């Protein structure tokens, strides 16, 4: 059986994370930074459960490499639109795998002197870590298999699936 997280399970967990953020950021106006492209679905759902006033910005990174393995070289493709000095920043990412992408982003943003900086990831694959990294909010710990759906892609496909599943479960289904 392929690993799978249903639409319903995702919805419930995203709501729970939003509640934690609502509590932790009461009285603040956090700036959510979505990491393109994978985080766009998660971020869009998450913000609709937030009651704290939020601002939203995006950055995009890419790691050179083949389809399903990161080489470790991270490159900034699109920077934020605004400075973040003094802001309570929450980086929103789809999945924490080797940890290289988020370590790079945290280093980059920390240099800009935010008031605070936290990370939220929908998925965490602790078995694949190459550099130590712990996210502040984690949706699900997942096994070290390649996942698609709910924003996650394989060669830019499958981001639109409303659930998360193993690539091998959908590959070949639609050519
Ligand atoms: P890291 O730098 O290895 O932690 O990788 C993070 C990035 O790799 C994520 O933002 C994804 O774009 C991609 N990635 C890692 N694992 C998967 C997966 O199972 N499916 C789709 N993309 C993944
Ligand atoms: Mg990504």
PDB file of C-alpha atoms and ligand atoms in Angstrom:
ATOM      1  CA  UNK A   1       0.000   0.000   0.000  1.00  0.00           C
ATOM      2  CA  UNK A   2       1.259   3.455  -0.913  1.00  0.00           C
ATOM      3  CA  UNK A   3       1.637   6.064   1.810  1.00  0.00           C
ATOM      4  CA  UNK A   4      -1.184   8.587   1.638  1.00  0.00           C
ATOM      5  CA  UNK A   5      -2.605  11.529   3.608  1.00  0.00           C
ATOM      6  CA  UNK A   6      -6.240  12.230   2.827  1.00  0.00           C
ATOM      7  CA  UNK A   7      -7.821  15.578   2.118  1.00  0.00           C
ATOM      8  CA  UNK A   8      -9.714  15.311   5.408  1.00  0.00           C
ATOM      9  CA  UNK A   9      -6.589  14.528   7.476  1.00  0.00           C
ATOM     10  CA  UNK A  10      -4.773  17.479   5.886  1.00  0.00           C
ATOM     11  CA  UNK A  11      -7.662  19.853   6.589  1.00  0.00           C
ATOM     12  CA  UNK A  12      -7.836  18.830  10.245  1.00  0.00           C
ATOM     13  CA  UNK A  13      -4.086  19.168  10.781  1.00  0.00           C
ATOM     14  CA  UNK A  14      -3.859  22.516   8.966  1.00  0.00           C
ATOM     15  CA  UNK A  15      -6.600  23.834  11.260  1.00  0.00           C
ATOM     16  CA  UNK A  16      -4.695  22.597  14.335  1.00  0.00           C
ATOM     17  CA  UNK A  17      -1.500  24.321  13.207  1.00  0.00           C
ATOM     18  CA  UNK A  18      -3.440  27.518  12.536  1.00  0.00           C
ATOM     19  CA  UNK A  19      -4.819  27.383  16.078  1.00  0.00           C
ATOM     20  CA  UNK A  20      -1.285  27.078  17.488  1.00  0.00           C
ATOM     21  CA  UNK A  21      -0.219  30.101  15.453  1.00  0.00           C
ATOM     22  CA  UNK A  22      -3.310  32.038  16.549  1.00  0.00           C
ATOM     23  CA  UNK A  23      -2.325  31.398  20.171  1.00  0.00           C
ATOM     24  CA  UNK A  24       1.412  32.003  19.773  1.00  0.00           C
ATOM     25  CA  UNK A  25       1.028  35.235  17.784  1.00  0.00           C
ATOM     26  CA  UNK A  26      -1.837  36.822  19.673  1.00  0.00           C
ATOM     27  CA  UNK A  27      -1.454  40.606  19.565  1.00  0.00           C
ATOM     28  CA  UNK A  28       1.108  40.393  16.736  1.00  0.00           C
ATOM     29  CA  UNK A  29       0.940  40.830  12.988  1.00  0.00           C
ATOM     30  CA  UNK A  30       3.143  38.108  11.587  1.00  0.00           C
ATOM     31  CA  UNK A  31       4.522  38.153   8.068  1.00  0.00           C
ATOM     32  CA  UNK A  32       4.036  34.781   6.414  1.00  0.00           C
ATOM     33  CA  UNK A  33       6.704  33.971   3.847  1.00  0.00           C
ATOM     34  CA  UNK A  34       5.616  31.251   1.451  1.00  0.00           C
ATOM     35  CA  UNK A  35       8.347  29.287  -0.279  1.00  0.00           C
ATOM     36  CA  UNK A  36       7.370  28.903  -3.926  1.00  0.00           C
ATOM     37  CA  UNK A  37       6.186  26.933  -5.493  1.00  0.00           C
ATOM     38  CA  UNK A  38       5.435  23.957  -3.274  1.00  0.00           C
ATOM     39  CA  UNK A  39       3.966  25.873  -0.321  1.00  0.00           C
ATOM     40  CA  UNK A  40       1.275  27.737  -2.242  1.00  0.00           C
ATOM     41  CA  UNK A  41      -1.570  25.321  -1.467  1.00  0.00           C
ATOM     42  CA  UNK A  42      -0.655  24.864   2.203  1.00  0.00           C
ATOM     43  CA  UNK A  43      -0.234  28.615   2.713  1.00  0.00           C
ATOM     44  CA  UNK A  44      -3.550  29.386   1.005  1.00  0.00           C
ATOM     45  CA  UNK A  45      -5.403  26.956   3.276  1.00  0.00           C
ATOM     46  CA  UNK A  46      -3.493  27.905   6.435  1.00  0.00           C
ATOM     47  CA  UNK A  47      -4.176  31.645   6.194  1.00  0.00           C
ATOM     48  CA  UNK A  48      -7.914  31.098   6.004  1.00  0.00           C
ATOM     49  CA  UNK A  49      -7.865  29.598   9.508  1.00  0.00           C
ATOM     50  CA  UNK A  50      -5.740  32.407  10.975  1.00  0.00           C
ATOM     51  CA  UNK A  51      -7.446  35.088  13.032  1.00  0.00           C
ATOM     52  CA  UNK A  52      -4.316  37.113  13.750  1.00  0.00           C
ATOM     53  CA  UNK A  53      -3.816  39.816  11.119  1.00  0.00           C
ATOM     54  CA  UNK A  54      -1.190  38.573   8.682  1.00  0.00           C
ATOM     55  CA  UNK A  55       0.871  39.927   5.866  1.00  0.00           C
ATOM     56  CA  UNK A  56       2.003  37.617   3.082  1.00  0.00           C
ATOM     57  CA  UNK A  57       5.077  37.584   0.896  1.00  0.00           C
ATOM     58  CA  UNK A  58       6.812  34.945  -1.196  1.00  0.00           C
ATOM     59  CA  UNK A  59      10.267  33.871  -2.130  1.00  0.00           C
ATOM     60  CA  UNK A  60      11.365  31.195  -4.525  1.00  0.00           C
ATOM     61  CA  UNK A  61      14.370  28.940  -4.354  1.00  0.00           C
ATOM     62  CA  UNK A  62      15.543  26.109  -6.471  1.00  0.00           C
ATOM     63  CA  UNK A  63      17.977  23.362  -5.801  1.00  0.00           C
ATOM     64  CA  UNK A  64      19.898  22.028  -8.746  1.00  0.00           C
ATOM     65  CA  UNK A  65      19.461  18.347  -9.265  1.00  0.00           C
ATOM     66  CA  UNK A  66      17.476  15.565 -10.779  1.00  0.00           C
ATOM     67  CA  UNK A  67      13.746  15.148 -10.330  1.00  0.00           C
ATOM     68  CA  UNK A  68      13.633  13.566  -6.921  1.00  0.00           C
ATOM     69  CA  UNK A  69      17.022  14.121  -5.291  1.00  0.00           C
ATOM     70  CA  UNK A  70      18.344  17.439  -4.064  1.00  0.00           C
ATOM     71  CA  UNK A  71      22.011  18.138  -4.807  1.00  0.00           C
ATOM     72  CA  UNK A  72      22.363  20.523  -1.915  1.00  0.00           C
ATOM     73  CA  UNK A  73      23.023  23.680  -3.906  1.00  0.00           C
ATOM     74  CA  UNK A  74      20.275  26.163  -3.128  1.00  0.00           C
ATOM     75  CA  UNK A  75      19.716  29.255  -5.250  1.00  0.00           C
ATOM     76  CA  UNK A  76      17.435  32.255  -4.644  1.00  0.00           C
ATOM     77  CA  UNK A  77      15.169  32.672  -7.687  1.00  0.00           C
ATOM     78  CA  UNK A  78      12.802  35.313  -6.357  1.00  0.00           C
ATOM     79  CA  UNK A  79      13.409  37.498  -3.310  1.00  0.00           C
ATOM     80  CA  UNK A  80      10.811  39.011  -0.984  1.00  0.00           C
ATOM     81  CA  UNK A  81       9.095  42.200  -2.138  1.00  0.00           C
ATOM     82  CA  UNK A  82       9.688  44.038   1.152  1.00  0.00           C
ATOM     83  CA  UNK A  83      12.291  44.344   3.932  1.00  0.00           C
ATOM     84  CA  UNK A  84      11.587  42.235   7.019  1.00  0.00           C
ATOM     85  CA  UNK A  85      13.547  44.125   9.668  1.00  0.00           C
ATOM     86  CA  UNK A  86      11.537  44.148  12.896  1.00  0.00           C
ATOM     87  CA  UNK A  87       8.875  41.772  11.520  1.00  0.00           C
ATOM     88  CA  UNK A  88       7.652  38.554  13.119  1.00  0.00           C
ATOM     89  CA  UNK A  89       8.391  36.258  10.223  1.00  0.00           C
ATOM     90  CA  UNK A  90       6.956  32.776   9.736  1.00  0.00           C
ATOM     91  CA  UNK A  91       8.446  30.833   6.834  1.00  0.00           C
ATOM     92  CA  UNK A  92       5.897  28.451   5.326  1.00  0.00           C
ATOM     93  CA  UNK A  93       7.303  25.455   3.457  1.00  0.00           C
ATOM     94  CA  UNK A  94       5.738  22.323   2.010  1.00  0.00           C
ATOM     95  CA  UNK A  95       8.276  19.742   3.114  1.00  0.00           C
ATOM     96  CA  UNK A  96      11.451  19.492   5.158  1.00  0.00           C
ATOM     97  CA  UNK A  97      13.680  16.839   3.619  1.00  0.00           C
ATOM     98  CA  UNK A  98      17.484  17.181   3.725  1.00  0.00           C
ATOM     99  CA  UNK A  99      17.073  20.493   5.564  1.00  0.00           C
ATOM    100  CA  UNK A 100      19.311  22.324   3.084  1.00  0.00           C
ATOM    101  CA  UNK A 101      16.593  24.577   1.676  1.00  0.00           C
ATOM    102  CA  UNK A 102      15.224  25.765   5.001  1.00  0.00           C
ATOM    103  CA  UNK A 103      18.695  26.207   6.530  1.00  0.00           C
ATOM    104  CA  UNK A 104      19.588  28.405   3.572  1.00  0.00           C
ATOM    105  CA  UNK A 105      16.378  30.435   3.850  1.00  0.00           C
ATOM    106  CA  UNK A 106      16.673  30.880   7.611  1.00  0.00           C
ATOM    107  CA  UNK A 107      20.276  32.065   7.274  1.00  0.00           C
ATOM    108  CA  UNK A 108      19.286  34.469   4.503  1.00  0.00           C
ATOM    109  CA  UNK A 109      16.353  35.966   6.424  1.00  0.00           C
ATOM    110  CA  UNK A 110      18.025  36.039   9.840  1.00  0.00           C
ATOM    111  CA  UNK A 111      20.650  38.385   8.367  1.00  0.00           C
ATOM    112  CA  UNK A 112      17.877  40.900   7.710  1.00  0.00           C
ATOM    113  CA  UNK A 113      17.139  41.316  11.422  1.00  0.00           C
ATOM    114  CA  UNK A 114      13.518  40.200  11.791  1.00  0.00           C
ATOM    115  CA  UNK A 115      12.045  40.590  15.298  1.00  0.00           C
ATOM    116  CA  UNK A 116      11.484  36.826  15.272  1.00  0.00           C
ATOM    117  CA  UNK A 117      11.745  34.008  12.770  1.00  0.00           C
ATOM    118  CA  UNK A 118       9.920  30.685  12.877  1.00  0.00           C
ATOM    119  CA  UNK A 119       9.283  27.936  10.386  1.00  0.00           C
ATOM    120  CA  UNK A 120       6.213  25.877   9.634  1.00  0.00           C
ATOM    121  CA  UNK A 121       6.303  22.822   7.397  1.00  0.00           C
ATOM    122  CA  UNK A 122       3.398  20.651   6.410  1.00  0.00           C
ATOM    123  CA  UNK A 123       5.582  17.556   6.047  1.00  0.00           C
ATOM    124  CA  UNK A 124       8.809  16.451   7.687  1.00  0.00           C
ATOM    125  CA  UNK A 125      10.996  13.564   6.505  1.00  0.00           C
ATOM    126  CA  UNK A 126      13.436  13.283   9.422  1.00  0.00           C
ATOM    127  CA  UNK A 127      15.087  10.177   7.939  1.00  0.00           C
ATOM    128  CA  UNK A 128      16.440  12.215   4.993  1.00  0.00           C
ATOM    129  CA  UNK A 129      18.127  15.013   6.933  1.00  0.00           C
ATOM    130  CA  UNK A 130      21.655  16.026   5.799  1.00  0.00           C
ATOM    131  CA  UNK A 131      21.950  19.078   8.029  1.00  0.00           C
ATOM    132  CA  UNK A 132      20.300  19.347  11.439  1.00  0.00           C
ATOM    133  CA  UNK A 133      17.074  21.319  11.245  1.00  0.00           C
ATOM    134  CA  UNK A 134      13.969  21.410  13.418  1.00  0.00           C
ATOM    135  CA  UNK A 135      10.862  23.252  12.255  1.00  0.00           C
ATOM    136  CA  UNK A 136       8.799  25.101  14.865  1.00  0.00           C
ATOM    137  CA  UNK A 137       5.488  23.720  13.567  1.00  0.00           C
ATOM    138  CA  UNK A 138       5.209  20.384  11.777  1.00  0.00           C
ATOM    139  CA  UNK A 139       2.082  18.969  10.166  1.00  0.00           C
ATOM    140  CA  UNK A 140       3.035  15.338   9.641  1.00  0.00           C
ATOM    141  CA  UNK A 141       6.170  13.252   9.954  1.00  0.00           C
ATOM    142  CA  UNK A 142       6.368  11.162   6.805  1.00  0.00           C
ATOM    143  CA  UNK A 143       8.473   8.203   5.625  1.00  0.00           C
ATOM    144  CA  UNK A 144      11.418   8.750   3.233  1.00  0.00           C
ATOM    145  CA  UNK A 145       9.410   8.194   0.050  1.00  0.00           C
ATOM    146  CA  UNK A 146       8.781  10.711  -2.732  1.00  0.00           C
ATOM    147  CA  UNK A 147       5.441  12.429  -2.232  1.00  0.00           C
ATOM    148  CA  UNK A 148       3.231  14.486  -4.530  1.00  0.00           C
ATOM    149  CA  UNK A 149       0.011  16.453  -4.231  1.00  0.00           C
ATOM    150  CA  UNK A 150      -1.231  19.414  -2.188  1.00  0.00           C
ATOM    151  CA  UNK A 151       1.453  21.638  -3.744  1.00  0.00           C
ATOM    152  CA  UNK A 152       4.192  19.016  -3.965  1.00  0.00           C
ATOM    153  CA  UNK A 153       5.317  18.192  -7.470  1.00  0.00           C
ATOM    154  CA  UNK A 154       7.291  15.751  -9.508  1.00  0.00           C
ATOM    155  CA  UNK A 155       8.565  17.474 -12.673  1.00  0.00           C
ATOM    156  CA  UNK A 156       5.951  20.230 -12.050  1.00  0.00           C
ATOM    157  CA  UNK A 157       3.068  17.742 -12.169  1.00  0.00           C
ATOM    158  CA  UNK A 158       0.570  16.674  -9.484  1.00  0.00           C
ATOM    159  CA  UNK A 159       0.615  19.902  -7.424  1.00  0.00           C
ATOM    160  CA  UNK A 160      -3.164  20.122  -7.805  1.00  0.00           C
ATOM    161  CA  UNK A 161      -4.036  16.803  -6.149  1.00  0.00           C
ATOM    162  CA  UNK A 162      -6.102  17.623  -3.024  1.00  0.00           C
ATOM    163  CA  UNK A 163      -4.415  14.786  -1.088  1.00  0.00           C
ATOM    164  CA  UNK A 164      -0.808  13.649  -0.645  1.00  0.00           C
ATOM    165  CA  UNK A 165       0.369  10.361  -2.052  1.00  0.00           C
ATOM    166  CA  UNK A 166       3.478   8.541  -3.193  1.00  0.00           C
ATOM    167  CA  UNK A 167       4.660   9.422  -6.669  1.00  0.00           C
ATOM    168  CA  UNK A 168       4.712   5.736  -7.554  1.00  0.00           C
ATOM    169  CA  UNK A 169       0.966   5.550  -6.868  1.00  0.00           C
ATOM    170  CA  UNK A 170       0.069   8.151  -9.509  1.00  0.00           C
ATOM    171  CA  UNK A 171       2.910   7.902 -12.019  1.00  0.00           C
ATOM    172  CA  UNK A 172       1.820   6.545 -15.352  1.00  0.00           C
ATOM    173  CA  UNK A 173      -1.855   7.066 -14.586  1.00  0.00           C
ATOM    174  CA  UNK A 174      -2.214  10.128 -16.764  1.00  0.00           C
ATOM    175  CA  UNK A 175       0.770   9.851 -19.113  1.00  0.00           C
TER     176      UNK A 175
HETATM  177  P1  LIG B   1      15.395  19.943   1.333  1.00  0.00           P
HETATM  178  O1  LIG B   1      16.246  21.117   0.958  1.00  0.00           O
HETATM  179  O2  LIG B   1      16.042  18.646   0.935  1.00  0.00           O
HETATM  180  O3  LIG B   1      14.910  19.936   2.752  1.00  0.00           O
HETATM  181  O4  LIG B   1      14.181  19.913   0.355  1.00  0.00           O
HETATM  182  C1  LIG B   1      13.123  20.722   0.416  1.00  0.00           C
HETATM  183  C2  LIG B   1      12.518  20.799  -0.971  1.00  0.00           C
HETATM  184  O5  LIG B   1      12.715  19.597  -1.736  1.00  0.00           O
HETATM  185  C3  LIG B   1      11.042  20.967  -0.841  1.00  0.00           C
HETATM  186  O6  LIG B   1      10.696  22.313  -0.821  1.00  0.00           O
HETATM  187  C4  LIG B   1      10.537  20.268  -2.072  1.00  0.00           C
HETATM  188  O7  LIG B   1      10.498  21.171  -3.142  1.00  0.00           O
HETATM  189  C5  LIG B   1      11.540  19.226  -2.393  1.00  0.00           C
HETATM  190  N1  LIG B   1      11.124  17.895  -1.913  1.00  0.00           N
HETATM  191  C6  LIG B   1      11.678  17.152  -0.934  1.00  0.00           C
HETATM  192  N2  LIG B   1      11.028  15.991  -0.782  1.00  0.00           N
HETATM  193  C7  LIG B   1      10.009  16.002  -1.656  1.00  0.00           C
HETATM  194  C8  LIG B   1       8.949  15.080  -1.969  1.00  0.00           C
HETATM  195  O8  LIG B   1       8.789  13.981  -1.397  1.00  0.00           O
HETATM  196  N3  LIG B   1       8.099  15.458  -2.957  1.00  0.00           N
HETATM  197  C9  LIG B   1       8.202  16.644  -3.606  1.00  0.00           C
HETATM  198  N4  LIG B   1       9.159  17.538  -3.360  1.00  0.00           N
HETATM  199  C10 LIG B   1      10.061  17.221  -2.388  1.00  0.00           C
HETATM  200 MG1  LIG B   2       9.623  23.278  -2.645  1.00  0.00          MG
END
